[in-house]
Short mmCIF file of C-alpha atoms in Angstrom, two decimals:
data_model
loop_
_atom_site.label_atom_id
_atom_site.label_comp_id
_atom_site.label_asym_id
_atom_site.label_seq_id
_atom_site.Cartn_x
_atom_site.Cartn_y
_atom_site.Cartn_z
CA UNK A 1 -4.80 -18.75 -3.29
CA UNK A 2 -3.86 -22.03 -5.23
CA UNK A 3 -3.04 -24.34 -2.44
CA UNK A 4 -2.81 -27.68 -4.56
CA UNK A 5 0.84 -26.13 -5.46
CA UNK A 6 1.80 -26.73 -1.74
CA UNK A 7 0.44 -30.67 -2.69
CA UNK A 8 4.20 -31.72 -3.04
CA UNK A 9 6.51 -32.18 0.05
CA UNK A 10 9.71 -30.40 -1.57
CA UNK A 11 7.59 -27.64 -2.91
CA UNK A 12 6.53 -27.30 1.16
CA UNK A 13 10.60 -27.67 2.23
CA UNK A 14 11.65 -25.83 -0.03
CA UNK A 15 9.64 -22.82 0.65
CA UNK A 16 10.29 -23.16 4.21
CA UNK A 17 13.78 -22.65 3.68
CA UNK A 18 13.35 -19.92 1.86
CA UNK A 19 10.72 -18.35 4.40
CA UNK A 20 13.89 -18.08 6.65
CA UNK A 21 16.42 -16.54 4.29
CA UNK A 22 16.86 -13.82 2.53
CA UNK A 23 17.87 -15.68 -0.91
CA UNK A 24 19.22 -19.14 -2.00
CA UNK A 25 21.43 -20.64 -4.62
CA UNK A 26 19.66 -23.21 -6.68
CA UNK A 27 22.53 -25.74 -5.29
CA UNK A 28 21.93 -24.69 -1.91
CA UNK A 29 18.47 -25.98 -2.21
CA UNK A 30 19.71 -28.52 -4.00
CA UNK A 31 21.91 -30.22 -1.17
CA UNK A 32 19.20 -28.94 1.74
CA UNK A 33 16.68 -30.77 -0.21
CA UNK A 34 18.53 -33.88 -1.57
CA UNK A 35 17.37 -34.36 -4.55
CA UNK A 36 18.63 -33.98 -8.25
CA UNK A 37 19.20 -31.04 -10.77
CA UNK A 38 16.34 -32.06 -12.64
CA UNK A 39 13.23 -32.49 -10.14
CA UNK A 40 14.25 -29.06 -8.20
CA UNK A 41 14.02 -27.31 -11.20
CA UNK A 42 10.40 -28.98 -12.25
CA UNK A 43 9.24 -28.08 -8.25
CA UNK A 44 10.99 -24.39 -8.11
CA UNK A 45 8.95 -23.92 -11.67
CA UNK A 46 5.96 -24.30 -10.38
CA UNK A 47 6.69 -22.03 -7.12
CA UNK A 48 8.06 -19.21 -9.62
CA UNK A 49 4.17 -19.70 -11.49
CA UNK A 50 2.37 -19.87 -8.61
CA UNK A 51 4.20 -16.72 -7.79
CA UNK A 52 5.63 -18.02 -4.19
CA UNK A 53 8.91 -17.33 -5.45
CA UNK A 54 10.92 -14.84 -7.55
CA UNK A 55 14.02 -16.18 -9.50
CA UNK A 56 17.04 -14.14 -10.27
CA UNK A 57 20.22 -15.25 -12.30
CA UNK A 58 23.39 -13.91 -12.13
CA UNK A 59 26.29 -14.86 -13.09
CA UNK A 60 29.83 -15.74 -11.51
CA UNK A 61 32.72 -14.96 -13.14
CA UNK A 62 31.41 -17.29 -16.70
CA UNK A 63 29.13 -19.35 -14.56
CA UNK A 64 25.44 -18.58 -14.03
CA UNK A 65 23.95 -18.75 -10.92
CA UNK A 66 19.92 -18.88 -9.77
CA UNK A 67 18.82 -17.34 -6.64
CA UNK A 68 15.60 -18.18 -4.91
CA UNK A 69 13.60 -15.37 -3.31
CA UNK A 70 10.39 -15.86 -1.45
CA UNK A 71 7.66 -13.72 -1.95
CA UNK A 72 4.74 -12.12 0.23
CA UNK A 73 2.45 -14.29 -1.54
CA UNK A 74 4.65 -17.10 -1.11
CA UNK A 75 4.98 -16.42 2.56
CA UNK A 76 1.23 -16.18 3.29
CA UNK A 77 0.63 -19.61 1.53
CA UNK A 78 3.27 -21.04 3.83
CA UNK A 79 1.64 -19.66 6.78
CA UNK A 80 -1.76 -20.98 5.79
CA UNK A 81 -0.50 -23.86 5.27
CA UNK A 82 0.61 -24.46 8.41
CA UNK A 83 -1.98 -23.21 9.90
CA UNK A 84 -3.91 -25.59 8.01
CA UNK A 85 -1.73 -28.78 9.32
CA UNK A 86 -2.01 -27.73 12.53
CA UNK A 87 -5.95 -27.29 12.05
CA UNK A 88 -5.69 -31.00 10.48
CA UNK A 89 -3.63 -32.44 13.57
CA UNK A 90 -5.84 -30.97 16.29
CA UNK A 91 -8.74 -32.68 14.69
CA UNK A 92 -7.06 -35.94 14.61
CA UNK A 93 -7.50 -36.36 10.57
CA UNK A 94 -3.78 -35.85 9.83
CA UNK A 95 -1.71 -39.06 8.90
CA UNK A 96 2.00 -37.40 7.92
CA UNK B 1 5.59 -32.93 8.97
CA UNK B 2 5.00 -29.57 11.21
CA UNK B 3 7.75 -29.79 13.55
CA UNK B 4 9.95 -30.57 10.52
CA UNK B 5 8.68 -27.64 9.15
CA UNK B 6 9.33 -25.53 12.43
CA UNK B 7 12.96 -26.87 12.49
CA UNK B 8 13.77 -26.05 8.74
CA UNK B 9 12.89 -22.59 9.39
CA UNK B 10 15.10 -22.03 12.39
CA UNK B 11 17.52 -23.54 11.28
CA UNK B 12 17.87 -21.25 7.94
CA UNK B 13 17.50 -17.62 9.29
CA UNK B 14 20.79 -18.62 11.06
CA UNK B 15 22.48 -20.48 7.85
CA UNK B 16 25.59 -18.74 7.02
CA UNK B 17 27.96 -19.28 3.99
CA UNK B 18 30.82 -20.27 5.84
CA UNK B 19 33.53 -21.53 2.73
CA UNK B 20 32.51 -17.91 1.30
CA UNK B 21 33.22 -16.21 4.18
CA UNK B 22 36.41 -17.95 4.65
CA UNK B 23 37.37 -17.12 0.98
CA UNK B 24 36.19 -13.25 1.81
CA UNK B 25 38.50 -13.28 4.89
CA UNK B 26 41.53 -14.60 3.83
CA UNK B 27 41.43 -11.95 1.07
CA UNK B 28 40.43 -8.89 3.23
CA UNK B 29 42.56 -10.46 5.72
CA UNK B 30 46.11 -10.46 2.89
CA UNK B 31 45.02 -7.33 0.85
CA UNK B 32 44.86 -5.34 4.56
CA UNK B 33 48.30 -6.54 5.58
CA UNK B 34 49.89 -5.63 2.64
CA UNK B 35 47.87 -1.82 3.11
CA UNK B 36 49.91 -2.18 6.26
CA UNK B 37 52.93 -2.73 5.24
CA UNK B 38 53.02 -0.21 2.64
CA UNK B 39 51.46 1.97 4.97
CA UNK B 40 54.32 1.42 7.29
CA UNK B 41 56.98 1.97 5.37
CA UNK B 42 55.16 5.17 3.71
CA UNK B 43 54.96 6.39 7.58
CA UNK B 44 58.82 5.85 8.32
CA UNK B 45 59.38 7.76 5.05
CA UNK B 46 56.95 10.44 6.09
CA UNK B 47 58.50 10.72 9.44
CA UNK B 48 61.30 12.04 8.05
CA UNK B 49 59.97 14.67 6.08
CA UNK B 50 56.43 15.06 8.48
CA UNK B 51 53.59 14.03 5.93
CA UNK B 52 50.26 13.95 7.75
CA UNK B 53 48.07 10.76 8.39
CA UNK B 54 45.51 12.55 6.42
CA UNK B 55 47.65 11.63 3.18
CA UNK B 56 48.04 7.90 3.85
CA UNK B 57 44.54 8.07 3.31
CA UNK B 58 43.75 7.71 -0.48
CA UNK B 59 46.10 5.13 -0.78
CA UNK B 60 43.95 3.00 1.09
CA UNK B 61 40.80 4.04 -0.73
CA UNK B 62 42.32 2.86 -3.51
CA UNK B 63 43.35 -0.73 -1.79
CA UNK B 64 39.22 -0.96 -0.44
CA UNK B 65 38.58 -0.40 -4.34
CA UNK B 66 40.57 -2.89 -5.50
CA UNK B 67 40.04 -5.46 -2.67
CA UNK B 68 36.35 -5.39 -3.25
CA UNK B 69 36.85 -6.13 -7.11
CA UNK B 70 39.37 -8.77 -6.40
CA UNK B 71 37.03 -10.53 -4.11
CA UNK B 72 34.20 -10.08 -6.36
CA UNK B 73 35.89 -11.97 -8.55
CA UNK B 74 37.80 -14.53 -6.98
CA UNK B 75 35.60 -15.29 -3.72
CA UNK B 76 32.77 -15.74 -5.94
CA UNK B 77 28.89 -15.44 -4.73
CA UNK B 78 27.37 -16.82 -1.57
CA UNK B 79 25.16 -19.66 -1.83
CA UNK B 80 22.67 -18.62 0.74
CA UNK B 81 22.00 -15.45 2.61
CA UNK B 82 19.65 -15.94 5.77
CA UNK B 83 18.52 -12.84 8.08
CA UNK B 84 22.03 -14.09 10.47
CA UNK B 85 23.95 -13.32 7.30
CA UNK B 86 22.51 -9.69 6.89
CA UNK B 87 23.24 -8.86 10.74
CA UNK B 88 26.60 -10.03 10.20
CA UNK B 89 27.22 -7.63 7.57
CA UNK B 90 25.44 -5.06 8.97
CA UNK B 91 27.46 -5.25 12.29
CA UNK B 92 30.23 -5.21 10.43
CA UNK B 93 29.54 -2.01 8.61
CA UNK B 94 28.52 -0.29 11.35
CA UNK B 95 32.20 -1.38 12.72
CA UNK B 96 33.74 -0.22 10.11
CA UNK B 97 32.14 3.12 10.83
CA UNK B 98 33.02 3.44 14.22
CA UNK B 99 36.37 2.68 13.30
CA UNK B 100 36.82 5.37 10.50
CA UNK B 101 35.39 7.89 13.26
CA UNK B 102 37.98 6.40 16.03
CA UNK B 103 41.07 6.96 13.42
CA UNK B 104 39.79 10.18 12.32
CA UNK B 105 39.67 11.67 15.19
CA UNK B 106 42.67 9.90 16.89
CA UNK B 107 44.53 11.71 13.58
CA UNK B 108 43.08 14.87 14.64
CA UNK B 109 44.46 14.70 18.29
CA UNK B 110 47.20 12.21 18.73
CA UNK B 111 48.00 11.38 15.03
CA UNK B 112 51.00 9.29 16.94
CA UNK B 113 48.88 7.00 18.64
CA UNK B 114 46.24 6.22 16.00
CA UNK B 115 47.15 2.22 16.07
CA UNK B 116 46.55 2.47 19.51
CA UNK B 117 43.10 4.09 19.83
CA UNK B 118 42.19 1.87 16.77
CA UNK B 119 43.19 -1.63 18.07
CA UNK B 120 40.59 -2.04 21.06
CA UNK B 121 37.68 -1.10 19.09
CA UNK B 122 38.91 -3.51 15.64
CA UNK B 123 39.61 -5.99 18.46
CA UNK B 124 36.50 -5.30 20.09
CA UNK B 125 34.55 -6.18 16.62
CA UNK B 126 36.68 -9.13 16.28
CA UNK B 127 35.90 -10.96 19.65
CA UNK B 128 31.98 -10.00 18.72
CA UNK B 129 32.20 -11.73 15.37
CA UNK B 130 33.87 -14.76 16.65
CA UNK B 131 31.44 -15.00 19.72
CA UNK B 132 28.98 -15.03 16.60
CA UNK B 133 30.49 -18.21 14.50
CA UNK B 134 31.32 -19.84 18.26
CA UNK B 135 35.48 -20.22 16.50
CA UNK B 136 37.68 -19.90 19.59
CA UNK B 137 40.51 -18.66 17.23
CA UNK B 138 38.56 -15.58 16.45
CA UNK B 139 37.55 -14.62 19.50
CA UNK B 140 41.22 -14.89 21.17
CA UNK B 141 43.01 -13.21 18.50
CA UNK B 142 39.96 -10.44 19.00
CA UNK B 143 41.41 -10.25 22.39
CA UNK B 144 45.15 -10.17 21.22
CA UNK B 145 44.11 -7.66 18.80
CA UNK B 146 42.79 -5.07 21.33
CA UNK B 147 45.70 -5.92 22.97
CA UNK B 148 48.08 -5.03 21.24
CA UNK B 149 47.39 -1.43 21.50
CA UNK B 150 49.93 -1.65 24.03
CA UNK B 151 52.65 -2.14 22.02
CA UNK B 152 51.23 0.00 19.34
CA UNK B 153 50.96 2.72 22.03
CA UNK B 154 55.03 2.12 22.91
CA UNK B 155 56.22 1.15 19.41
CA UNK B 156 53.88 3.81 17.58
CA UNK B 157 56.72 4.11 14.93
CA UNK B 158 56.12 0.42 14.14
CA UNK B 159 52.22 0.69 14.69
CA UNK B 160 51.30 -0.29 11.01
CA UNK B 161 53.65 -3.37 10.93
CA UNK B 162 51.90 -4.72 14.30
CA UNK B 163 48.32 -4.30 12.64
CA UNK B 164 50.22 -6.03 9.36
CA UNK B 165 50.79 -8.71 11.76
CA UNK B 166 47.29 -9.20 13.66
CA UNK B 167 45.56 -8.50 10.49
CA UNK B 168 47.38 -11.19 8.59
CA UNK B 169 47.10 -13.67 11.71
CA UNK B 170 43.36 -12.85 12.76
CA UNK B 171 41.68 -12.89 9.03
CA UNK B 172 44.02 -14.75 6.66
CA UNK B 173 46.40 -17.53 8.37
CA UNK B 174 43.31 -19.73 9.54
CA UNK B 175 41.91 -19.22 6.20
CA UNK B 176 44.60 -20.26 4.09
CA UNK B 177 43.08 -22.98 2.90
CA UNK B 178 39.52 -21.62 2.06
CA UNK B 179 40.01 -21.49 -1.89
CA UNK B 180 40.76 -25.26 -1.98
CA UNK B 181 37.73 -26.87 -2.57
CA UNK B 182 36.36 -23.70 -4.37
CA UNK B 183 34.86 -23.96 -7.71
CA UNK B 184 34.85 -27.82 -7.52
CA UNK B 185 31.49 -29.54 -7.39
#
Protein backbone atom coordinates (compact mmCIF):
# COMPACT_ATOMS: atom_id res chain seq x y z
CA UNK A 1 0.00 0.00 0.00
CA UNK A 2 1.28 3.52 -1.17
CA UNK A 3 1.37 5.40 2.04
CA UNK A 4 3.29 8.60 0.74
CA UNK A 5 -0.42 9.51 -0.66
CA UNK A 6 -1.51 9.90 3.06
CA UNK A 7 1.87 12.53 3.10
CA UNK A 8 -0.65 15.52 2.84
CA UNK A 9 -2.83 16.66 5.84
CA UNK A 10 -6.17 17.24 3.72
CA UNK A 11 -5.65 14.04 1.88
CA UNK A 12 -5.62 12.49 5.80
CA UNK A 13 -8.98 14.87 6.75
CA UNK A 14 -10.46 14.32 4.08
CA UNK A 15 -10.49 10.64 4.13
CA UNK A 16 -11.44 10.68 7.65
CA UNK A 17 -14.53 12.28 6.86
CA UNK A 18 -15.32 10.13 4.48
CA UNK A 19 -14.38 6.96 6.71
CA UNK A 20 -17.52 8.12 8.69
CA UNK A 21 -20.07 8.65 5.93
CA UNK A 22 -21.58 6.97 3.57
CA UNK A 23 -20.87 9.63 0.61
CA UNK A 24 -19.99 13.38 0.29
CA UNK A 25 -20.60 16.27 -2.00
CA UNK A 26 -17.43 17.73 -3.34
CA UNK A 27 -18.71 21.15 -1.53
CA UNK A 28 -19.32 19.40 1.54
CA UNK A 29 -15.70 18.58 1.70
CA UNK A 30 -15.10 21.65 0.49
CA UNK A 31 -16.48 23.77 3.54
CA UNK A 32 -15.39 20.74 6.18
CA UNK A 33 -12.00 21.17 4.82
CA UNK A 34 -11.67 24.96 4.13
CA UNK A 35 -9.96 25.20 1.40
CA UNK A 36 -10.61 26.22 -2.34
CA UNK A 37 -12.23 24.56 -5.50
CA UNK A 38 -9.00 24.13 -6.95
CA UNK A 39 -6.59 22.34 -4.28
CA UNK A 40 -9.58 19.78 -3.23
CA UNK A 41 -9.82 18.73 -6.54
CA UNK A 42 -5.76 18.26 -7.02
CA UNK A 43 -5.92 16.21 -3.29
CA UNK A 44 -9.36 14.14 -4.08
CA UNK A 45 -7.33 13.23 -7.56
CA UNK A 46 -4.85 11.68 -6.08
CA UNK A 47 -7.19 9.67 -3.47
CA UNK A 48 -9.42 8.55 -6.61
CA UNK A 49 -5.62 7.12 -8.14
CA UNK A 50 -4.50 5.78 -5.23
CA UNK A 51 -7.82 4.08 -5.24
CA UNK A 52 -8.92 5.32 -1.50
CA UNK A 53 -11.80 6.79 -3.03
CA UNK A 54 -14.45 6.21 -5.73
CA UNK A 55 -16.01 9.36 -7.45
CA UNK A 56 -19.47 9.49 -8.80
CA UNK A 57 -21.20 12.50 -10.66
CA UNK A 58 -24.58 13.13 -10.95
CA UNK A 59 -26.32 15.67 -11.79
CA UNK A 60 -29.06 18.08 -10.20
CA UNK A 61 -31.61 19.32 -12.10
CA UNK A 62 -28.71 21.09 -14.96
CA UNK A 63 -26.07 21.15 -12.31
CA UNK A 64 -23.49 18.39 -11.81
CA UNK A 65 -22.68 17.18 -8.68
CA UNK A 66 -19.43 14.86 -7.36
CA UNK A 67 -19.85 12.47 -4.62
CA UNK A 68 -17.01 11.09 -2.61
CA UNK A 69 -17.10 7.42 -1.61
CA UNK A 70 -14.46 5.73 0.46
CA UNK A 71 -13.25 2.56 -0.41
CA UNK A 72 -12.02 -0.72 1.48
CA UNK A 73 -8.68 0.08 0.35
CA UNK A 74 -9.09 3.51 1.33
CA UNK A 75 -10.33 2.52 4.72
CA UNK A 76 -7.45 0.13 5.55
CA UNK A 77 -4.85 2.90 4.65
CA UNK A 78 -6.66 5.13 7.10
CA UNK A 79 -6.52 2.61 9.72
CA UNK A 80 -2.83 1.97 9.21
CA UNK A 81 -2.27 5.11 9.31
CA UNK A 82 -3.38 5.68 12.45
CA UNK A 83 -2.13 2.97 13.73
CA UNK A 84 1.04 4.17 12.53
CA UNK A 85 0.70 7.76 14.44
CA UNK A 86 -0.14 6.21 17.33
CA UNK A 87 2.98 3.75 16.94
CA UNK A 88 4.99 7.18 16.26
CA UNK A 89 3.53 8.99 19.49
CA UNK A 90 4.15 6.10 21.90
CA UNK A 91 7.73 6.17 20.87
CA UNK A 92 8.08 9.77 21.46
CA UNK A 93 9.32 10.55 17.66
CA UNK A 94 6.08 12.31 16.66
CA UNK A 95 6.21 16.23 16.39
CA UNK A 96 2.40 17.09 14.90
CA UNK B 1 -3.12 15.25 14.73
CA UNK B 2 -4.78 11.81 16.16
CA UNK B 3 -7.34 13.11 18.36
CA UNK B 4 -8.26 15.47 15.50
CA UNK B 5 -8.53 12.62 13.55
CA UNK B 6 -10.73 10.70 16.22
CA UNK B 7 -13.04 13.79 16.43
CA UNK B 8 -13.54 14.20 12.56
CA UNK B 9 -14.75 10.78 12.43
CA UNK B 10 -17.37 11.04 15.13
CA UNK B 11 -18.41 13.80 14.29
CA UNK B 12 -19.37 12.69 10.50
CA UNK B 13 -21.20 9.29 10.99
CA UNK B 14 -23.70 11.63 12.79
CA UNK B 15 -23.60 14.62 10.03
CA UNK B 16 -26.97 15.06 8.68
CA UNK B 17 -28.16 17.32 5.76
CA UNK B 18 -30.32 19.40 7.66
CA UNK B 19 -31.40 22.45 4.81
CA UNK B 20 -32.23 19.17 2.63
CA UNK B 21 -34.19 17.69 5.01
CA UNK B 22 -36.00 20.80 5.72
CA UNK B 23 -36.65 21.27 1.92
CA UNK B 24 -37.85 17.31 1.89
CA UNK B 25 -40.26 18.10 4.79
CA UNK B 26 -41.91 21.03 3.93
CA UNK B 27 -42.78 19.29 0.64
CA UNK B 28 -43.92 15.86 2.08
CA UNK B 29 -45.27 17.91 4.76
CA UNK B 30 -47.76 20.34 1.86
CA UNK B 31 -48.18 17.53 -0.79
CA UNK B 32 -49.70 15.20 2.36
CA UNK B 33 -52.09 17.90 3.47
CA UNK B 34 -53.43 18.53 0.34
CA UNK B 35 -53.84 14.23 0.00
CA UNK B 36 -55.86 15.12 3.06
CA UNK B 37 -57.92 17.41 2.06
CA UNK B 38 -58.90 15.84 -1.05
CA UNK B 39 -59.14 12.81 0.78
CA UNK B 40 -61.61 14.45 3.04
CA UNK B 41 -63.80 15.79 0.92
CA UNK B 42 -63.71 12.46 -1.34
CA UNK B 43 -64.82 10.70 2.15
CA UNK B 44 -67.87 13.15 2.82
CA UNK B 45 -68.81 12.46 -0.83
CA UNK B 46 -68.38 8.74 -0.32
CA UNK B 47 -70.36 8.81 2.80
CA UNK B 48 -73.17 9.52 1.02
CA UNK B 49 -73.13 6.97 -1.44
CA UNK B 50 -70.79 4.28 0.96
CA UNK B 51 -67.47 3.99 -1.16
CA UNK B 52 -64.94 1.90 0.78
CA UNK B 53 -61.54 3.19 2.23
CA UNK B 54 -60.03 0.64 0.01
CA UNK B 55 -60.80 3.12 -3.02
CA UNK B 56 -59.25 6.27 -1.53
CA UNK B 57 -56.34 4.29 -1.93
CA UNK B 58 -54.88 4.78 -5.51
CA UNK B 59 -55.42 8.24 -5.31
CA UNK B 60 -52.80 8.48 -2.90
CA UNK B 61 -50.43 6.18 -4.77
CA UNK B 62 -50.62 8.46 -7.27
CA UNK B 63 -49.86 11.67 -4.81
CA UNK B 64 -46.52 9.35 -3.27
CA UNK B 65 -45.65 9.19 -7.16
CA UNK B 66 -45.79 12.52 -7.80
CA UNK B 67 -44.45 13.84 -4.43
CA UNK B 68 -41.32 11.85 -4.84
CA UNK B 69 -40.72 13.38 -8.45
CA UNK B 70 -41.53 16.80 -7.26
CA UNK B 71 -39.02 16.56 -4.53
CA UNK B 72 -36.54 15.00 -6.69
CA UNK B 73 -36.59 17.85 -8.46
CA UNK B 74 -37.07 20.73 -6.43
CA UNK B 75 -35.38 19.59 -2.99
CA UNK B 76 -32.42 18.76 -4.92
CA UNK B 77 -29.55 16.17 -3.64
CA UNK B 78 -28.07 15.93 -0.18
CA UNK B 79 -24.68 17.06 0.31
CA UNK B 80 -23.58 14.41 2.69
CA UNK B 81 -25.01 11.13 3.79
CA UNK B 82 -23.31 9.71 7.08
CA UNK B 83 -24.39 6.15 8.67
CA UNK B 84 -27.04 8.71 11.13
CA UNK B 85 -28.52 9.68 7.78
CA UNK B 86 -29.18 6.00 6.61
CA UNK B 87 -30.86 5.07 10.13
CA UNK B 88 -32.95 7.98 9.73
CA UNK B 89 -34.31 6.80 6.59
CA UNK B 90 -34.41 3.49 7.44
CA UNK B 91 -36.54 4.20 10.62
CA UNK B 92 -38.56 6.01 8.67
CA UNK B 93 -39.39 3.33 6.21
CA UNK B 94 -39.90 0.89 8.52
CA UNK B 95 -42.60 3.59 9.94
CA UNK B 96 -44.07 3.93 7.06
CA UNK B 97 -44.63 0.20 7.06
CA UNK B 98 -46.09 -0.14 10.24
CA UNK B 99 -48.32 2.48 9.38
CA UNK B 100 -49.66 1.00 6.01
CA UNK B 101 -50.26 -2.30 8.18
CA UNK B 102 -52.08 -0.12 11.10
CA UNK B 103 -54.52 1.57 8.30
CA UNK B 104 -54.98 -1.58 6.55
CA UNK B 105 -56.14 -3.35 9.00
CA UNK B 106 -57.98 -0.53 10.93
CA UNK B 107 -59.94 -0.42 7.21
CA UNK B 108 -60.58 -3.98 7.57
CA UNK B 109 -62.24 -3.69 11.11
CA UNK B 110 -63.27 -0.22 11.99
CA UNK B 111 -62.89 1.52 8.55
CA UNK B 112 -64.59 4.56 10.75
CA UNK B 113 -61.89 4.98 13.03
CA UNK B 114 -58.85 4.59 10.76
CA UNK B 115 -57.50 8.35 11.70
CA UNK B 116 -57.69 7.24 15.02
CA UNK B 117 -55.73 3.95 15.11
CA UNK B 118 -53.31 5.78 12.69
CA UNK B 119 -52.49 8.97 14.71
CA UNK B 120 -50.60 7.36 17.83
CA UNK B 121 -48.35 5.31 15.82
CA UNK B 122 -47.53 8.54 12.97
CA UNK B 123 -47.26 10.48 16.25
CA UNK B 124 -45.31 7.92 17.82
CA UNK B 125 -42.65 8.15 14.73
CA UNK B 126 -42.81 11.80 14.98
CA UNK B 127 -41.74 12.29 18.72
CA UNK B 128 -38.84 9.49 17.76
CA UNK B 129 -37.55 11.59 14.90
CA UNK B 130 -37.54 14.78 16.77
CA UNK B 131 -35.90 13.10 19.91
CA UNK B 132 -33.33 12.30 16.99
CA UNK B 133 -32.55 16.08 15.62
CA UNK B 134 -32.99 17.24 19.61
CA UNK B 135 -35.96 20.14 17.80
CA UNK B 136 -38.47 20.58 20.64
CA UNK B 137 -41.09 21.53 17.93
CA UNK B 138 -40.98 18.07 16.55
CA UNK B 139 -41.15 16.21 19.34
CA UNK B 140 -44.33 18.18 20.87
CA UNK B 141 -46.27 18.25 17.81
CA UNK B 142 -45.28 14.22 17.79
CA UNK B 143 -47.15 14.29 20.97
CA UNK B 144 -50.10 16.49 19.66
CA UNK B 145 -50.18 14.27 16.77
CA UNK B 146 -50.87 11.01 18.69
CA UNK B 147 -53.10 13.03 20.36
CA UNK B 148 -55.28 13.91 18.36
CA UNK B 149 -56.65 10.55 17.81
CA UNK B 150 -59.06 11.70 20.21
CA UNK B 151 -60.74 13.95 18.25
CA UNK B 152 -60.25 11.87 15.22
CA UNK B 153 -61.91 9.05 17.21
CA UNK B 154 -65.12 11.64 18.03
CA UNK B 155 -65.03 13.68 14.79
CA UNK B 156 -64.18 10.53 12.51
CA UNK B 157 -66.28 12.29 9.74
CA UNK B 158 -63.69 15.10 9.85
CA UNK B 159 -60.68 12.63 10.49
CA UNK B 160 -58.79 13.55 7.19
CA UNK B 161 -59.10 17.37 7.71
CA UNK B 162 -57.48 16.94 11.38
CA UNK B 163 -54.46 14.89 9.82
CA UNK B 164 -54.58 17.91 6.95
CA UNK B 165 -54.03 20.01 9.87
CA UNK B 166 -51.17 18.15 11.98
CA UNK B 167 -49.58 17.16 8.82
CA UNK B 168 -49.36 20.68 7.51
CA UNK B 169 -48.33 22.03 11.13
CA UNK B 170 -45.81 19.11 12.13
CA UNK B 171 -43.78 18.84 8.59
CA UNK B 172 -44.36 22.05 6.60
CA UNK B 173 -45.15 25.35 8.80
CA UNK B 174 -41.60 25.24 10.59
CA UNK B 175 -40.16 24.61 7.28
CA UNK B 176 -41.50 27.30 5.35
CA UNK B 177 -38.61 28.88 4.89
CA UNK B 178 -36.23 25.95 3.91
CA UNK B 179 -36.05 26.78 0.02
CA UNK B 180 -34.67 30.28 0.77
CA UNK B 181 -31.19 30.02 0.70
CA UNK B 182 -31.44 26.98 -1.71
CA UNK B 183 -29.51 26.93 -4.84
CA UNK B 184 -27.49 30.04 -3.77
CA UNK B 185 -23.80 29.57 -3.10
Amino acid sequence: MDMSVLDSRIRVLALAILSGVEKASFRYLKEKLKTTDGNLSVHMQKLCDAGYVRMEKVFEGRKPKTYFYITEKGKRALLEYIEELNRSMKAGDYKG
Amino acid sequence: MLEELRELIEKSMREHDLPYQRRQSLIWGTSTSVGFIITQMLFLMALNDRLSGFEILPFWFVLVAVTVYISRRLAGLPEVESYFSKLYSNFWIAGFFAIAMVAFIALLVQPRYTGAFVAPVAGLMISIAGMMFRVRYTTLMGFLYSASGIPMFYLWQYQFLIFAVMQFMTLALPNLSAFKTHGKS
